Amino acid sequence: MFSKACEYGIRAATYIASQSLEGRRVSLKEIAEEIDSPVAFTAKILQQLSRNKIVASSKGAYGGFEIEKSNIERIKLGQIVHAIDGDKVYVGCGLGLKKCNANKPCPVHDRFVAIRDDLKNMLEATSLREMTMGLEVGTTYLKR
Amino acid sequence: MFSKACEYGIRAATYIASQSLEGRRVSLKEIAEEIDSPVAFTAKILQQLSRNKIVASSKGAYGGFEIEKSNIERIKLGQIVHAIDGDKVYVGCGLGLKKCNANKPCPVHDRFVAIRDDLKNMLEATSLREMTMGLEVGTTYLKR
DNA sequence: GTGTACTAGGACAAATTTGTCCGATTTATG
DNA sequence: CATAAATCGGACAAATTTGTCCTAGTACAC
Ligand code: FES
Ligand code: FES
């Protein structure tokens, strides 16, 4: 569905958001531990998210990653997916034709588009804030 | 969403089905041409489908691939996806945790499962016969 | 039987994705 | 200023997926 990079990205952003809500800036190392991801690979992904203004990074001692509180409400999953996987979730054809195209549709087009639109809506409706809710009370997890 | 192999597999099976309905057995070469896929790679995938009894192959001159008429009604997309991509569509977690698990869900679990179930239902409800319908009348395409 | 037109299958190659390593740079602190 | 703790970014390595090539075997036609 999503690339590994994207999965790590969402989990990382969610963890950062949960800590930022409590005023804590977190280090790469801590993030990787908390979401159970390879440290160096996670670093790359956080760079991407940083360039895309999804997370804020600060270098140097006591540096790390954080997300502005107002952005935690504002940032939607869709933005993270787009920053890492591009628009393939939105324009890709279910059967691998160059691009999904209603004018020359593949045999699953109608059925597929319905599902893809649901996914799209879900991604655009779900904020980082919502992602953190269950974490605080221990009903959802970022690793197992 | 699906692997390339799976996409080719669905397109190939759909094309074979459409031709089998007209009583024509088709060669690998023709299939690859009609679905615009790499010949040798398509051969591998057809071997898989053949081992899984989704298509029937016959060797030798005038050999090729076909699908029994009754099977065209019976075979669902889900079987093809399962034969090639396994069950990852069904058991995978949206955020990449080992397996989707309602007892220790990730933050997107509920939203994700809803969409995945729709996909699953679609795959299990769509027969090869339905896939071929638009092809005959030129409203759907297997290549562009 | 021989030639021809096919599929089967294994070994290999290329491309992409995932993941590692390390030096450079930045920043807080003493 | 020196040190330590952190991110940045480029080069590299490993793993997976995608794709190619070649040989063997099979069936039909003559
Ligand atoms: S054309 Fe294939 S999904 Fe739209
Ligand atoms: S646990 Fe992540 S989708 Fe179910």
Coordinates of C-alpha atoms (C1' of nucleotides) and ligand atoms in Angstrom, one line a residue:
Chain A
M1 CA 0.0 0.0 0.0
F2 CA 2.5 2.6 1.2
S3 CA 6.3 2.3 0.9
K4 CA 8.3 1.4 4.0
A5 CA 9.7 4.9 4.0
C6 CA 6.2 6.3 4.1
E7 CA 5.1 3.9 6.9
Y8 CA 8.1 5.0 9.0
G9 CA 7.4 8.6 8.1
I10 CA 3.8 8.4 9.4
R11 CA 4.9 6.6 12.6
A12 CA 7.7 9.0 13.2
A13 CA 5.5 12.1 12.7
T14 CA 2.9 10.6 14.9
Y15 CA 5.4 10.0 17.7
I16 CA 6.9 13.5 17.3
A17 CA 3.5 15.0 17.4
S18 CA 2.5 13.1 20.6
Q19 CA 5.7 14.4 22.3
S20 CA 5.4 17.9 21.0
L21 CA 2.0 18.1 22.5
E22 CA 3.7 17.6 25.9
G23 CA 6.3 20.2 25.0
R24 CA 9.1 17.6 24.5
R25 CA 11.5 17.8 21.5
V26 CA 12.7 14.4 20.6
S27 CA 16.0 13.1 19.1
L28 CA 16.3 10.8 16.1
K29 CA 17.5 8.0 18.3
E30 CA 14.5 8.2 20.6
I31 CA 12.1 8.3 17.6
A32 CA 13.7 5.2 16.0
E33 CA 13.5 3.4 19.3
E34 CA 9.8 4.3 19.9
I35 CA 8.7 3.4 16.5
D36 CA 11.1 0.4 16.0
S37 CA 12.7 1.6 12.8
P38 CA 16.3 1.6 11.5
V39 CA 18.0 4.7 12.8
A40 CA 19.8 5.9 9.7
F41 CA 17.0 5.2 7.3
T42 CA 14.6 7.1 9.6
A43 CA 17.0 10.0 9.5
K44 CA 16.6 10.2 5.7
I45 CA 12.9 10.2 6.0
L46 CA 12.9 12.9 8.7
Q47 CA 15.0 15.0 6.4
Q48 CA 12.3 14.8 3.8
L49 CA 9.6 15.6 6.2
S50 CA 11.7 18.5 7.4
R51 CA 12.2 19.9 3.9
N52 CA 8.5 19.6 3.4
K53 CA 7.8 21.6 6.6
I54 CA 6.0 18.8 8.2
V55 CA 8.4 18.6 11.1
A56 CA 10.8 21.2 12.4
S57 CA 14.4 20.1 13.1
S58 CA 17.0 21.8 15.2
K59 CA 20.7 20.9 15.1
G60 CA 23.2 20.8 17.8
A61 CA 23.1 19.7 21.5
Y62 CA 19.6 19.5 22.8
G63 CA 18.4 19.5 19.2
G64 CA 15.9 17.2 17.7
F65 CA 12.5 17.2 16.0
E66 CA 9.2 18.8 16.9
I67 CA 6.0 19.9 15.4
E68 CA 4.4 23.2 16.2
K69 CA 1.2 22.7 18.1
S70 CA -1.0 24.4 15.6
N71 CA 0.4 22.2 12.9
I72 CA -0.4 19.1 14.7
E73 CA -4.1 19.9 14.1
R74 CA -3.4 21.1 10.6
I75 CA -1.2 18.4 9.2
K76 CA -3.1 15.6 7.6
L77 CA -1.8 12.1 6.8
G78 CA -2.2 12.9 3.1
Q79 CA 0.5 15.5 3.3
I80 CA 3.0 13.1 4.8
V81 CA 2.1 10.4 2.2
H82 CA 2.5 13.0 -0.6
A83 CA 5.8 14.2 0.8
I84 CA 7.3 10.7 0.7
D85 CA 5.4 8.6 -1.9
G86 CA 4.3 11.4 -4.2
D87 CA 1.0 11.3 -5.9
K88 CA 1.0 7.6 -7.0
V89 CA -1.7 6.8 -4.5
Y90 CA -3.9 9.3 -6.2
V91 CA -3.1 8.9 -9.9
G92 CA -2.1 5.2 -10.1
C93 CA -4.1 2.7 -12.0
G94 CA -5.1 -0.5 -10.1
L95 CA -3.8 -2.7 -13.0
G96 CA -0.7 -0.7 -13.6
L97 CA -1.6 1.3 -16.7
K98 CA 0.5 4.4 -16.9
K99 CA -2.0 6.6 -15.2
C100 CA -5.6 6.0 -14.1
N101 CA -7.7 7.6 -16.8
A102 CA -11.5 7.6 -16.8
N103 CA -11.5 8.1 -20.6
K104 CA -9.7 4.9 -21.3
P105 CA -10.3 2.9 -18.1
C106 CA -9.0 -0.5 -17.2
P107 CA -11.6 -3.2 -16.2
V108 CA -11.3 -2.4 -12.5
H109 CA -11.4 1.3 -12.9
D110 CA -14.8 2.1 -11.4
R111 CA -14.5 -0.3 -8.5
F112 CA -10.9 0.7 -7.9
V113 CA -11.6 4.4 -8.0
A114 CA -14.3 4.1 -5.4
I115 CA -11.9 2.5 -3.0
R116 CA -9.1 4.8 -3.8
D117 CA -11.3 7.8 -3.2
D118 CA -12.2 6.5 0.2
L119 CA -8.5 6.1 1.0
K120 CA -7.9 9.6 -0.3
N121 CA -10.6 11.0 1.9
M122 CA -9.4 9.2 4.9
L123 CA -5.9 10.5 4.4
E124 CA -7.1 14.0 3.9
A125 CA -9.4 13.9 6.9
T126 CA -7.1 12.4 9.4
S127 CA -4.9 14.9 11.3
L128 CA -1.8 14.1 13.3
R129 CA -3.7 15.2 16.3
E130 CA -6.2 12.4 15.7
M131 CA -3.3 10.0 15.2
T132 CA -2.0 10.8 18.7
M133 CA -5.2 10.4 20.6
G134 CA -5.1 6.7 21.2
L135 CA -1.4 6.7 22.0
E136 CA -1.9 8.8 25.1
V137 CA -4.4 6.5 26.6
G138 CA -2.7 3.3 25.4
T139 CA -5.3 2.1 23.0
T140 CA -3.1 2.4 19.9
Y141 CA 0.5 1.6 19.3
L142 CA 3.4 2.6 17.0
K143 CA 5.3 -0.6 17.5
R144 CA 4.8 -4.1 18.8
Chain B
M1 CA -1.1 -1.4 -4.1
F2 CA -0.4 -4.6 -6.0
S3 CA 3.0 -5.7 -7.2
K4 CA 3.8 -5.3 -10.9
A5 CA 3.7 -9.1 -11.2
C6 CA 0.2 -9.1 -9.8
E7 CA -0.9 -6.3 -12.2
Y8 CA 0.4 -8.2 -15.2
G9 CA -1.2 -11.4 -13.8
I10 CA -4.6 -9.8 -13.6
R11 CA -4.3 -8.3 -17.0
A12 CA -3.1 -11.5 -18.6
A13 CA -5.8 -13.6 -17.0
T14 CA -8.4 -11.1 -18.1
Y15 CA -7.1 -11.2 -21.7
I16 CA -7.0 -15.0 -21.7
A17 CA -10.5 -15.1 -20.4
S18 CA -11.8 -12.8 -23.0
Q19 CA -10.3 -15.0 -25.8
S20 CA -11.3 -18.2 -24.2
L21 CA -14.9 -17.0 -24.2
E22 CA -14.5 -16.9 -28.0
G23 CA -12.9 -20.3 -28.1
R24 CA -9.4 -19.1 -28.8
R25 CA -6.4 -20.4 -27.1
V26 CA -3.7 -17.7 -26.9
S27 CA 0.1 -17.8 -26.9
L28 CA 2.4 -16.1 -24.4
K29 CA 3.6 -13.7 -27.2
E30 CA 0.1 -12.6 -28.0
I31 CA -0.8 -12.1 -24.4
A32 CA 2.3 -9.9 -23.8
E33 CA 1.5 -7.9 -26.8
E34 CA -2.1 -7.3 -25.9
I35 CA -1.4 -6.3 -22.3
D36 CA 1.9 -4.5 -23.1
S37 CA 4.0 -6.5 -20.7
P38 CA 7.6 -7.9 -20.9
V39 CA 7.3 -11.3 -22.5
A40 CA 9.7 -13.4 -20.3
F41 CA 8.4 -11.9 -17.1
T42 CA 4.9 -12.5 -18.1
A43 CA 5.9 -16.1 -18.8
K44 CA 6.9 -16.5 -15.1
I45 CA 3.7 -15.1 -13.9
L46 CA 1.6 -17.4 -16.1
Q47 CA 3.5 -20.3 -14.8
Q48 CA 2.4 -19.3 -11.3
L49 CA -1.2 -18.9 -12.4
S50 CA -0.9 -22.3 -14.1
R51 CA 0.4 -24.0 -11.0
N52 CA -2.5 -22.4 -9.1
K53 CA -5.0 -23.8 -11.6
I54 CA -6.1 -20.3 -12.6
V55 CA -5.1 -20.8 -16.2
A56 CA -4.6 -23.9 -18.2
S57 CA -1.5 -24.2 -20.3
S58 CA -0.7 -26.6 -23.2
K59 CA 2.7 -27.0 -24.6
G60 CA 3.8 -27.7 -28.1
A61 CA 2.7 -26.3 -31.5
Y62 CA -0.7 -24.7 -31.3
G63 CA -0.2 -24.6 -27.5
G64 CA -0.9 -21.7 -25.3
F65 CA -3.1 -20.5 -22.5
E66 CA -6.8 -20.7 -21.9
I67 CA -9.3 -20.7 -19.1
E68 CA -12.2 -23.1 -19.0
K69 CA -15.5 -21.3 -19.5
S70 CA -17.1 -22.3 -16.2
N71 CA -14.0 -21.1 -14.5
I72 CA -14.2 -17.7 -16.0
E73 CA -17.4 -17.2 -14.0
R74 CA -15.9 -18.8 -11.0
I75 CA -12.5 -17.2 -10.7
K76 CA -12.4 -14.0 -8.7
L77 CA -9.7 -11.4 -8.7
G78 CA -9.0 -12.3 -5.2
Q79 CA -7.7 -15.7 -6.2
I80 CA -5.3 -14.2 -8.7
V81 CA -4.0 -11.6 -6.2
H82 CA -3.6 -14.3 -3.6
A83 CA -1.7 -16.6 -6.0
I84 CA 0.8 -13.9 -6.8
D85 CA 1.0 -11.5 -3.9
G86 CA -0.1 -13.9 -1.1
D87 CA -2.2 -12.6 1.8
K88 CA -0.4 -9.3 2.5
V89 CA -3.3 -7.4 1.2
Y90 CA -5.5 -9.0 3.8
V91 CA -3.2 -9.2 6.9
G92 CA -0.9 -6.2 6.4
C93 CA -1.0 -3.2 8.7
G94 CA -1.3 0.2 7.1
L95 CA 1.6 1.5 9.1
G96 CA 3.8 -1.5 8.6
L97 CA 3.5 -3.2 11.9
K98 CA 4.2 -6.9 11.6
K99 CA 0.6 -7.8 11.1
C100 CA -2.6 -5.9 11.5
N101 CA -3.9 -6.8 14.9
A102 CA -7.1 -5.4 16.4
N103 CA -5.9 -6.2 19.9
K104 CA -2.9 -3.9 19.6
P105 CA -3.9 -1.6 16.8
C106 CA -1.9 1.1 15.1
P107 CA -3.4 4.6 15.0
V108 CA -5.0 4.1 11.6
H109 CA -6.3 0.6 12.2
D110 CA -10.0 1.3 12.3
R111 CA -9.9 3.7 9.3
F112 CA -7.6 1.4 7.4
V113 CA -9.5 -1.8 8.0
A114 CA -12.7 -0.3 6.7
I115 CA -11.0 0.5 3.4
R116 CA -9.1 -2.8 3.2
D117 CA -12.3 -4.7 3.8
D118 CA -13.9 -2.8 0.9
L119 CA -11.0 -3.8 -1.3
K120 CA -11.2 -7.4 -0.1
N121 CA -14.9 -7.5 -0.9
M122 CA -14.3 -6.0 -4.3
L123 CA -11.7 -8.6 -5.1
E124 CA -13.8 -11.4 -3.9
A125 CA -16.9 -10.2 -5.7
T126 CA -15.3 -9.5 -9.1
S127 CA -15.1 -12.5 -11.5
L128 CA -13.0 -12.7 -14.5
R129 CA -16.2 -12.7 -16.5
E130 CA -17.0 -9.3 -15.2
M131 CA -13.5 -8.2 -16.1
T132 CA -14.0 -9.1 -19.7
M133 CA -17.3 -7.4 -20.2
G134 CA -16.1 -4.0 -21.1
L135 CA -13.3 -5.3 -23.3
E136 CA -15.7 -6.8 -25.8
V137 CA -17.6 -3.6 -26.4
G138 CA -14.5 -1.4 -26.2
T139 CA -15.3 0.5 -23.0
T140 CA -12.4 -0.8 -21.0
Y141 CA -8.7 -1.5 -22.0
L142 CA -5.8 -3.6 -20.9
K143 CA -3.2 -1.3 -22.3
R144 CA -2.8 2.2 -23.6
Chain C
dG1 C1' 11.4 -39.1 -38.1
dT2 C1' 12.3 -34.1 -38.7
dG3 C1' 11.1 -29.4 -38.3
dT4 C1' 8.5 -25.9 -36.1
dA5 C1' 6.0 -23.5 -32.6
dC6 C1' 5.1 -23.6 -28.4
dT7 C1' 5.6 -23.7 -22.7
dA8 C1' 8.7 -24.8 -18.3
dG9 C1' 12.2 -23.6 -15.6
dG10 C1' 16.7 -22.3 -13.9
dA11 C1' 20.4 -19.0 -13.9
dC12 C1' 21.5 -14.5 -14.5
dA13 C1' 21.1 -9.2 -14.8
dA14 C1' 19.1 -4.6 -14.0
dA15 C1' 16.5 -1.5 -11.4
dT16 C1' 14.5 0.0 -7.3
dT17 C1' 13.8 0.2 -2.5
dT18 C1' 15.6 -0.3 1.8
dG19 C1' 19.2 0.3 4.9
dT20 C1' 24.3 1.7 6.6
dC21 C1' 28.4 4.5 7.3
dC22 C1' 30.9 8.5 7.9
dG23 C1' 32.5 13.1 7.7
dA24 C1' 30.7 18.0 7.9
dT25 C1' 28.1 21.2 10.3
dT26 C1' 25.4 23.3 13.9
dT27 C1' 24.4 24.5 18.7
dA28 C1' 24.3 24.5 23.8
dT29 C1' 27.3 24.3 27.7
dG30 C1' 31.2 24.8 30.7
Chain D
dC1 C1' 37.5 28.2 23.0
dA2 C1' 36.8 23.2 23.6
dT3 C1' 33.7 19.6 24.0
dA4 C1' 29.7 17.0 23.4
dA5 C1' 25.4 16.1 21.3
dA6 C1' 22.8 16.5 17.8
dT7 C1' 21.1 16.9 12.5
dC8 C1' 22.6 17.0 7.3
dG9 C1' 24.0 14.9 3.3
dG10 C1' 26.6 12.1 0.2
dA11 C1' 28.5 7.6 -0.9
dC12 C1' 28.0 3.1 -0.3
dA13 C1' 25.8 -1.8 0.6
dA14 C1' 22.1 -5.2 0.9
dA15 C1' 17.8 -6.9 -0.2
dT16 C1' 13.9 -7.3 -3.0
dT17 C1' 11.5 -6.9 -7.2
dT18 C1' 11.5 -6.7 -11.9
dG19 C1' 13.1 -8.3 -16.1
dT20 C1' 16.2 -11.3 -19.5
dC21 C1' 18.4 -15.3 -21.6
dC22 C1' 19.1 -19.8 -22.7
dT23 C1' 18.3 -24.8 -22.6
dA24 C1' 15.1 -28.5 -22.3
dG25 C1' 11.0 -30.7 -23.2
dT26 C1' 6.4 -31.2 -25.6
dA27 C1' 3.0 -31.6 -29.3
dC28 C1' 1.5 -31.0 -33.8
dA29 C1' 2.2 -31.2 -39.0
dC30 C1' 4.3 -33.0 -42.8
Ligands
FES1 S1 -7.7 3.2 -15.3 FE1 -7.1 1.5 -14.0 S2 -7.9 2.3 -12.2 FE2 -8.5 3.9 -13.4
FES2 S1 -2.9 -2.6 13.1 FE1 -2.3 -1.2 11.6 S2 -3.9 -1.5 10.3 FE2 -4.5 -2.9 11.8

